[in-house]
Amino acid sequence: MMHLLKIEWLKLKNYRTFWILSALYLISIFGINYIVYRIQENIYNAKQAKGMAEMVMGSRPYFFPTVWQMTSYVSSFLLFLPGLLMIISITNEYSYKTHRQNIIDGWSRKDFISVKLVLAVIVALISMLMVFITALFFGYSSGSSFDYEKIYYLGYFFIQTLSYTMVALLFSILFKRGALAIGVFFLYSLVLENLIAKPISHYFNDAGRFFPLESTDTLIPLPVFVNVQRQMSAAPNYTLFLIVAIVYLILYAILAVKKFESDDL
Amino acid sequence: MSILTVDNIHKNYGSIQALNGVSFKVPEKSVFGILGPNGSGKTTLLGIILNVLKANSGTYQLFDEAPTKKHRQQIGTLLETPNFYHYLSAVQNLRIAARIKGRDEKDIDRVLEIVDLSKRKHSKFSTYSLGMKQRLAVASCLLGDPSVLMFDEPTNGLDPVGIAETRELIKRLNKEGKTIIMASHLLDEVEKVCTHVAVLLKGTLVTHGHVNEILINEDIVELSGCNTDQLLSILQNFPGSSAVRKNEHYVEMMFPSGEATLDHINQHCFEKGIVLNHLRLRRKSLEAKFFELTKGN
């Protein structure tokens, strides 16, 4: 696999669009958390609201240990970007027909698709690392002392990011054309799934939460207004959602591999 | 050993039958031409052999074994268009190809020299002209000096000099003992370069075998003199000739391959009182043969 990854590296190393988007994405993880952090500081430091904020919203979300959950939650709004990175790295091959050339030159079809699967994992790992650094930074900036109690939220964030990159990978393999895959991916992840999942949740006892991306979104709830949230709906069974998310991940991988191995390229 | 054995391959795209039970063998050290008009299934056939397309039924073997990626790594292939990463230079592209093929990267400079791209080797692929792209694709095929090469329309997009160079290259590679499989719709290309040929038409193999057996089986002698009708009549029963006919410019005599002797014909005409002003031996044109082969279908 190292051999395959080195070749993938040669492909990506000089692919400028990929790196510009990656850099913007990583900066944005920091940036979006900075914005929310500033809002937190404004609310909690306001003189007239002294003590009120804590009462209604709970303790500061960027304090350790909730900072792990808060940073993961806030960063998850950017997850269409790692999806986009996956899509361009795959559909590019289709538009240059290099996916054919790789096979012709002597890769097996499994080589090609498995290195892309590993790329999806790597993108998710790097995202998680960036969230880790960002959480550390704002945890300390808030003036709290280090606590790793809720650090498992980083693990949830990894699973969630992986779900997005894997759905993006699957859409790229299914649709082959960049614009089409991007369009469908954005519409599905930002609009369509919510459009379907929310009414189903409403009428069928939260069943909408089991939709592919929604199931991982559920893993990381907003850590403020916790009391209010509890009154509105029962806390989800995290173990169950983790299992559901992993089952989906396996399904994406199997579908993508089967499709790529049986298609006319 | 057969380099390639194709056995009863069928392929359809929906209701369109692209290949219909194609079978043949490519002997070692031959230049094997797959000849057919556009849309006859040549590229589909090569695509199946290279595992980028899936046959509906039928099998193929490479080097007398069930095909794997190891076999493909030993074949230098140019299929359809040159496929490279547009944002990478020639060297960077070839580095990827060399790694996939398991070839030494030191070979990159050598192959770029052969196709005359050394001066532009650090330019991005997207800045190349069509001919340069095609030459880079040929360079990629030559990486690691493979013993088998597969070319799909190798002279596509090249100027006349490039075409001549590519044909010379193919002949030279064959002289070095390499087996070459090439698909082409250009009849004279196959005639000039190939030792064996398979003729495809609408997905069906019309005929295959040695080029001399399939494409050239008649000599044609062109003659003309001042009185064409008289010339025609005195040649009617010339020994060895299978047919005599008149076209726009000349009288044409057909002979079995290699049996026409121009001096006898000349002498015969002179003795009958006709002085020739044109006498030429030509082999039956491949084009005519091709139409003849495919007419029945």
XYZ file of C-alpha atoms in Angstrom:
562
model
C 0.000 0.000 0.000
C 2.928 2.363 0.696
C 3.970 1.922 -2.925
C 0.485 2.905 -4.115
C 0.363 5.878 -1.757
C 3.674 7.184 -3.056
C 2.236 7.188 -6.573
C -0.891 8.955 -5.320
C 1.411 11.513 -3.742
C 3.109 12.108 -7.112
C -0.312 12.789 -8.593
C -1.381 15.238 -5.896
C 1.942 16.901 -5.095
C 1.732 19.451 -7.892
C -2.030 19.679 -8.118
C -2.445 23.281 -7.049
C -6.255 23.446 -6.812
C -6.174 20.582 -4.329
C -3.655 22.307 -2.061
C -5.268 25.745 -2.215
C -8.616 24.254 -1.211
C -6.946 22.160 1.489
C -5.199 25.188 2.958
C -8.388 27.252 2.887
C -10.272 24.401 4.522
C -7.776 24.019 7.371
C -7.641 27.784 7.918
C -11.439 27.848 7.904
C -11.603 25.228 10.672
C -9.634 27.632 12.797
C -11.562 30.624 11.452
C -15.099 29.380 12.026
C -14.164 28.368 15.574
C -12.606 31.762 16.119
C -15.857 33.456 15.119
C -17.941 31.311 17.477
C -15.323 31.708 20.202
C -15.594 35.513 19.901
C -19.367 35.295 20.174
C -18.972 33.157 23.303
C -16.598 35.681 24.823
C -18.973 38.553 24.014
C -21.964 36.827 25.552
C -20.283 35.493 28.664
C -18.292 38.676 29.348
C -21.205 41.091 28.958
C -21.632 42.839 32.315
C -25.414 43.010 32.368
C -25.681 39.271 31.658
C -23.363 38.285 34.491
C -24.272 34.761 35.553
C -27.315 34.607 33.271
C -25.439 33.047 30.379
C -24.083 30.240 32.534
C -27.559 29.561 33.888
C -29.294 29.308 30.518
C -26.579 27.942 28.245
C -24.354 26.032 30.639
C -20.662 26.645 31.177
C -18.568 28.171 28.413
C -18.471 25.717 25.486
C -14.828 26.513 24.690
C -13.770 25.514 28.202
C -12.092 22.159 28.638
C -13.474 19.510 28.391
C -16.543 20.685 26.356
C -14.124 22.366 23.930
C -13.535 18.961 22.266
C -17.224 18.637 21.552
C -17.764 22.302 20.666
C -14.869 22.493 18.197
C -15.976 19.230 16.580
C -19.549 20.492 16.342
C -18.642 23.878 14.879
C -16.056 22.436 12.473
C -18.568 19.925 11.144
C -20.281 22.740 9.232
C -17.263 22.740 6.907
C -17.383 19.066 6.037
C -18.550 19.631 2.475
C -14.978 20.829 1.815
C -13.105 17.563 2.467
C -15.877 15.983 0.370
C -15.059 18.430 -2.404
C -11.355 17.553 -2.140
C -12.195 13.877 -2.610
C -14.439 14.613 -5.569
C -11.852 16.642 -7.459
C -9.112 14.102 -6.793
C -11.249 11.356 -8.341
C -13.235 13.069 -11.093
C -10.022 14.656 -12.332
C -8.828 11.180 -13.170
C -12.030 10.566 -15.097
C -11.733 13.787 -17.067
C -8.073 13.146 -17.944
C -8.878 9.428 -18.435
C -5.868 8.697 -16.255
C -7.928 6.152 -14.303
C -7.844 4.097 -17.513
C -4.171 4.776 -18.086
C -3.292 3.669 -14.540
C -5.003 0.329 -15.188
C -3.468 0.016 -18.652
C -0.014 0.707 -17.221
C -0.402 -2.082 -14.722
C -2.470 -1.223 -11.685
C -5.298 -3.566 -10.848
C -8.694 -1.934 -10.524
C -8.517 -2.729 -6.821
C -5.200 -0.827 -6.542
C -6.820 2.295 -7.966
C -9.933 2.267 -5.808
C -8.216 1.180 -2.597
C -5.696 4.019 -2.708
C -8.616 6.439 -3.066
C -10.295 4.844 -0.048
C -7.107 5.333 1.928
C -6.986 8.942 0.724
C -10.481 9.445 2.170
C -9.180 8.143 5.516
C -6.110 10.381 5.382
C -8.200 13.486 4.637
C -10.400 12.622 7.632
C -7.348 12.069 9.855
C -5.805 15.403 8.911
C -9.169 17.115 9.532
C -9.279 15.534 12.978
C -5.726 16.647 13.695
C -6.611 20.218 12.752
C -9.676 20.121 15.027
C -7.447 18.780 17.825
C -5.023 21.692 17.454
C -7.874 24.218 17.193
C -9.578 22.805 20.304
C -6.323 22.964 22.260
C -5.819 26.565 21.202
C -9.281 27.811 22.154
C -9.431 25.664 25.286
C -6.373 27.420 26.592
C -7.463 30.812 25.189
C -10.674 30.568 27.215
C -8.519 30.340 30.302
C -9.476 26.788 31.282
C -6.992 24.062 32.147
C -6.400 20.958 30.045
C -8.839 18.098 30.436
C -9.167 15.197 28.018
C -12.461 13.906 29.374
C -14.553 14.481 26.244
C -11.724 13.982 23.782
C -13.630 10.999 22.290
C -15.618 13.615 20.376
C -12.573 13.894 18.132
C -13.144 10.234 17.312
C -16.769 11.004 16.435
C -15.551 13.900 14.326
C -13.218 11.527 12.486
C -16.113 9.139 11.772
C -18.266 12.038 10.650
C -15.596 13.456 8.318
C -14.951 9.998 6.946
C -18.670 9.659 6.186
C -18.547 12.842 4.130
C -15.355 11.920 2.272
C -16.673 8.416 1.594
C -20.034 9.652 0.325
C -18.104 12.062 -1.889
C -15.939 9.193 -3.131
C -18.988 7.080 -3.860
C -20.722 9.907 -5.746
C -17.546 10.499 -7.782
C -17.365 6.838 -8.785
C -21.092 6.752 -9.561
C -21.346 9.988 -11.541
C -17.795 10.232 -12.955
C -18.238 13.858 -14.034
C -16.919 16.470 -11.628
C -19.666 19.059 -11.880
C -22.400 16.451 -11.531
C -20.776 14.761 -8.524
C -20.167 18.118 -6.806
C -23.707 19.293 -7.464
C -25.334 16.130 -6.182
C -22.989 15.930 -3.190
C -23.686 19.505 -2.093
C -27.411 19.262 -2.630
C -27.603 15.945 -0.820
C -25.416 16.856 2.144
C -26.746 20.387 2.647
C -30.379 20.185 1.574
C -31.851 16.943 0.300
C -31.025 14.701 3.229
C -32.414 17.192 5.730
C -35.453 17.670 3.554
C -36.209 13.955 3.717
C -34.833 13.106 7.144
C -36.508 15.843 9.198
C -40.142 15.019 8.293
C -39.423 11.315 8.720
C -37.975 12.041 12.154
C -41.071 14.042 12.981
C -43.545 11.326 12.081
C -41.537 8.180 12.777
C -39.941 8.602 16.177
C -36.601 10.137 15.080
C -36.063 7.533 12.333
C -34.658 10.288 10.099
C -31.570 10.323 12.276
C -30.566 7.030 10.709
C -30.030 8.578 7.289
C -26.425 8.243 6.104
C -24.985 11.651 6.975
C -27.576 12.544 9.592
C -26.534 9.522 11.656
C -23.023 10.931 12.067
C -24.306 14.480 12.586
C -26.305 13.121 15.514
C -23.113 11.853 17.149
C -21.950 15.387 17.911
C -24.747 17.550 19.374
C -24.377 21.227 20.197
C -22.953 21.436 23.735
C -24.885 24.591 24.727
C -28.500 24.811 25.861
C -28.017 21.217 26.978
C -30.884 21.457 29.470
C -33.246 22.819 26.870
C -32.229 20.139 24.351
C -32.928 17.429 26.901
C -36.454 18.659 27.409
C -37.118 18.722 23.655
C -35.946 15.239 22.774
C -34.376 12.234 24.417
C -30.600 11.927 24.175
C -29.696 9.561 21.345
C -28.102 6.187 21.912
C -24.533 7.016 20.889
C -23.329 3.433 20.646
C -26.160 2.646 18.265
C -25.401 5.665 16.081
C -21.715 4.802 16.036
C -22.545 1.307 14.810
C -24.934 2.699 12.205
C -22.255 5.127 11.000
C -19.686 2.358 10.676
C -22.131 0.104 8.842
C -22.747 2.936 6.377
C -18.988 3.425 5.926
C -18.544 -0.247 5.101
C -21.465 -0.036 2.657
C -19.950 2.978 0.865
C -16.628 1.189 0.527
C -18.187 -2.030 -0.786
C -20.410 -0.164 -3.254
C -17.544 1.969 -4.563
C -15.214 -1.018 -4.990
C -17.902 -3.165 -6.664
C -18.871 -0.355 -9.007
C -15.297 0.439 -10.020
C -14.365 -3.205 -10.485
C -17.298 -4.053 -12.729
C -17.654 -0.868 -14.795
C -16.452 -0.113 -18.292
C -13.925 2.585 -17.502
C 4.354 -18.772 -27.605
C 1.394 -16.589 -28.435
C 1.635 -13.085 -27.065
C -2.112 -12.679 -27.153
C -4.883 -15.203 -27.586
C -8.405 -13.893 -28.039
C -11.134 -16.467 -27.745
C -14.716 -15.831 -28.826
C -15.080 -12.376 -27.280
C -18.507 -10.767 -27.328
C -19.221 -7.230 -26.205
C -22.336 -5.147 -26.514
C -23.210 -1.624 -25.480
C -26.923 -1.928 -24.852
C -28.411 -3.159 -28.114
C -25.282 -2.355 -30.127
C -23.094 -5.365 -30.777
C -19.538 -4.010 -30.618
C -17.723 -7.341 -30.835
C -19.233 -10.526 -32.097
C -17.280 -13.670 -31.253
C -13.793 -12.475 -32.136
C -10.972 -15.040 -31.940
C -7.345 -14.898 -33.101
C -3.769 -15.342 -31.920
C -0.887 -12.927 -32.081
C 2.410 -14.752 -32.691
C 5.582 -13.605 -30.961
C 7.746 -11.037 -32.787
C 5.055 -10.119 -35.298
C 3.656 -6.713 -36.128
C -0.001 -7.524 -35.814
C -2.410 -5.035 -37.351
C -6.044 -4.877 -36.354
C -7.607 -3.221 -39.349
C -11.082 -1.860 -39.647
C -13.050 1.302 -40.359
C -14.102 3.666 -37.576
C -16.550 1.996 -35.220
C -15.557 -1.535 -36.177
C -14.617 -2.482 -32.594
C -10.805 -2.140 -32.654
C -10.502 0.070 -29.598
C -13.169 -1.922 -27.746
C -11.150 -5.074 -28.360
C -7.916 -3.516 -27.069
C -9.823 -2.017 -24.126
C -11.003 -5.472 -23.100
C -7.501 -6.904 -23.406
C -6.224 -4.109 -21.143
C -8.985 -4.553 -18.544
C -10.520 -1.117 -18.939
C -13.613 -2.645 -20.557
C -15.443 -5.803 -19.558
C -16.386 -8.378 -22.183
C -19.883 -9.851 -22.004
C -18.449 -13.261 -22.780
C -15.296 -14.888 -24.070
C -11.758 -15.015 -22.716
C -8.277 -13.832 -23.586
C -4.788 -14.776 -22.539
C -1.576 -12.790 -22.407
C 1.726 -14.663 -22.803
C -0.303 -17.917 -22.725
C -1.471 -17.197 -19.177
C -4.636 -15.879 -17.562
C -4.214 -12.078 -17.659
C -3.132 -10.153 -14.544
C -1.725 -6.703 -13.874
C 1.794 -8.198 -14.086
C 1.197 -8.900 -17.775
C -0.043 -5.386 -18.430
C 3.086 -3.996 -16.806
C 5.112 -5.803 -19.470
C 3.183 -4.210 -22.329
C 3.730 -0.644 -23.486
C 0.334 0.656 -24.462
C -1.129 3.654 -26.207
C -4.916 3.364 -26.211
C -6.981 5.927 -28.101
C -5.872 9.347 -26.832
C -2.774 10.132 -24.750
C -3.936 10.141 -21.118
C -1.803 12.261 -18.826
C -2.196 14.610 -15.871
C -2.549 18.025 -17.509
C -1.006 19.916 -14.611
C 2.152 17.777 -14.530
C 5.214 17.957 -16.772
C 6.337 15.186 -19.122
C 8.888 13.956 -16.588
C 6.405 13.993 -13.702
C 3.856 12.114 -15.800
C 6.377 9.512 -16.883
C 7.533 9.091 -13.294
C 4.001 8.027 -12.343
C 3.839 5.653 -15.316
C 7.263 4.193 -14.495
C 6.296 3.573 -10.866
C 3.052 1.857 -11.877
C 4.850 -0.311 -14.409
C 7.597 -1.062 -11.914
C 10.231 0.350 -14.298
C 13.370 2.282 -13.455
C 12.875 6.038 -13.507
C 16.328 6.438 -15.026
C 14.789 5.295 -18.300
C 12.710 8.475 -18.591
C 15.429 10.569 -20.235
C 16.142 7.866 -22.787
C 12.534 7.534 -23.958
C 12.061 11.307 -24.106
C 15.165 11.457 -26.301
C 13.713 8.846 -28.673
C 10.546 10.878 -29.262
C 12.469 14.165 -29.367
C 10.809 15.785 -26.344
C 13.918 16.303 -24.196
C 13.865 20.057 -24.648
C 10.297 20.346 -23.407
C 10.462 17.693 -20.722
C 9.756 20.113 -17.868
C 6.820 21.845 -19.597
C 3.341 21.063 -18.402
C 1.420 18.520 -20.458
C -1.375 21.068 -20.985
C 1.012 23.268 -22.994
C 1.826 20.493 -25.494
C 0.582 20.388 -29.067
C -1.452 17.384 -30.207
C 1.592 15.857 -31.891
C 3.741 16.306 -28.779
C 1.081 14.678 -26.622
C 1.015 11.738 -28.975
C 4.814 11.484 -28.883
C 4.808 11.598 -25.081
C 2.342 8.721 -25.130
C 4.718 6.770 -27.359
C 7.556 7.596 -24.941
C 5.494 6.241 -22.060
C 4.979 2.997 -24.012
C 8.730 2.599 -24.433
C 9.492 2.948 -20.709
C 11.549 0.022 -19.499
C 11.953 -1.338 -23.019
C 8.963 -3.734 -22.960
C 8.942 -6.740 -25.280
C 5.343 -6.133 -26.363
C 3.804 -2.866 -27.522
C 0.171 -2.069 -28.218
C -0.696 0.984 -30.276
C -4.163 2.241 -31.061
C -4.024 4.560 -34.067
C -0.394 5.469 -33.339
C -0.108 8.121 -36.039
C -3.276 9.986 -35.082
C -2.703 13.711 -34.921
C 0.862 13.566 -36.207
C 2.174 15.568 -39.152
C 3.635 13.698 -42.146
C 7.141 13.755 -40.647
C 5.815 12.445 -37.343
C 3.860 9.738 -39.156
C 6.929 8.584 -41.052
C 9.040 8.654 -37.868
C 6.477 6.650 -35.933
C 6.301 4.020 -38.662
C 10.075 3.801 -38.758
C 10.092 3.447 -34.983
C 7.585 0.596 -35.131
C 9.621 -1.201 -37.792
C 12.813 -0.693 -35.810
C 11.210 -1.986 -32.615
C 10.042 -5.040 -34.504
C 13.548 -5.616 -35.870
C 14.795 -5.532 -32.286
C 12.572 -8.538 -31.683
C 9.548 -6.866 -30.128
C 5.971 -7.862 -30.779
C 3.717 -5.022 -31.821
C -0.047 -5.035 -31.869
C -1.579 -2.027 -33.563
C -5.076 -0.983 -34.438
C -5.551 1.225 -37.451
C -8.149 2.357 -39.918
C -5.405 3.399 -42.317
C -4.992 0.704 -44.896
C -1.622 1.749 -46.241
C -0.292 2.025 -42.701
C -1.067 -1.613 -42.045
C 0.323 -2.585 -45.436
C 3.550 -0.708 -44.825
C 4.190 -1.786 -41.263
C 2.458 -5.060 -40.398
C 3.444 -8.679 -40.839
C 0.047 -10.016 -39.770
C -3.408 -8.571 -39.970
C -6.889 -9.153 -38.602
C -9.707 -7.374 -40.397
C -12.625 -6.278 -38.231
C -15.917 -5.084 -39.567
C -18.860 -4.137 -37.363
C -17.464 -6.260 -34.555
C -16.972 -9.353 -36.667
C -13.600 -10.743 -37.625
C -13.693 -10.914 -41.422
C -10.324 -12.561 -41.898
C -6.908 -12.805 -40.284
C -3.454 -14.136 -41.043
C -0.197 -13.166 -42.685
C -0.322 -9.832 -44.495
C 1.043 -11.304 -47.726
C -1.622 -13.969 -47.783
C -4.509 -11.726 -46.946
C -3.845 -8.375 -48.464
C -1.638 -9.042 -51.457
C -2.496 -11.949 -53.654
C -2.348 -10.410 -57.114
C 0.101 -8.494 -59.232
C -1.290 -5.893 -61.566
C 0.550 -4.792 -64.677
C -0.417 -1.432 -66.130
C 0.242 -0.853 -69.801
C -0.556 1.718 -72.390
C 0.231 2.248 -76.057
C -1.128 4.441 -78.800
C -3.935 2.041 -79.704
C -5.645 0.836 -76.556
C -8.228 -1.418 -78.223
C -5.615 -3.254 -80.228
C -3.467 -3.596 -77.133
C -6.399 -5.073 -75.269
C -7.016 -7.665 -77.957
C -3.432 -8.872 -78.314
C -3.144 -9.368 -74.565
C -6.332 -11.405 -74.197
C -4.645 -14.773 -74.198
C -1.301 -13.900 -72.698
C -0.042 -16.969 -70.780
C -0.294 -16.755 -67.000
C -2.581 -13.757 -66.934
C -5.819 -14.266 -65.073
C -7.661 -11.258 -66.464
C -7.219 -8.274 -68.747
C -9.302 -5.138 -68.522
C -9.310 -1.487 -69.379
C -9.623 1.400 -66.962
C -9.614 5.182 -67.570
C -5.901 5.444 -68.286
C -4.373 2.036 -68.782
C -4.898 -1.549 -69.701
C -4.524 -3.707 -66.610
C -3.393 -7.341 -66.537
C -3.811 -9.514 -63.446
C -1.280 -12.151 -62.438
C -0.975 -14.408 -59.431
C 1.396 -12.857 -56.922
C 5.025 -12.835 -58.138
C 4.333 -14.321 -61.565
C 4.239 -11.256 -63.763
C 7.337 -10.778 -65.921
C 7.452 -7.353 -67.514
C 10.093 -8.141 -70.129
C 8.004 -10.970 -71.599
C 4.993 -8.722 -71.830
C 6.997 -5.950 -73.439
C 8.490 -8.333 -75.969
C 5.094 -9.818 -76.749
C 3.590 -6.413 -77.493
C 6.554 -5.331 -79.592
C 6.342 -8.511 -81.666
C 2.626 -7.816 -82.257
C 3.539 -4.359 -83.527
C 2.670 -2.200 -80.525
C 5.198 0.020 -78.841
C 4.356 0.619 -75.198
C 4.639 4.043 -73.646
C 3.813 2.856 -70.136
C 4.577 -0.403 -68.362
C 4.429 -0.778 -64.612
C 4.013 -3.507 -62.071
C 1.979 -2.715 -59.007
C 0.598 -4.809 -56.247
C -3.115 -4.834 -55.833
C -3.982 -1.852 -53.737
C -4.864 -2.640 -50.184
C -7.851 -0.396 -50.423
C -9.328 -2.410 -53.266
C -8.610 -5.576 -51.344
C -10.181 -4.149 -48.237
C -13.387 -3.255 -50.031
C -13.409 -6.700 -51.566
C -12.966 -8.325 -48.147
C -15.705 -6.305 -46.558
C -18.185 -6.173 -49.420
C -19.799 -9.450 -48.513
C -20.849 -8.056 -45.170
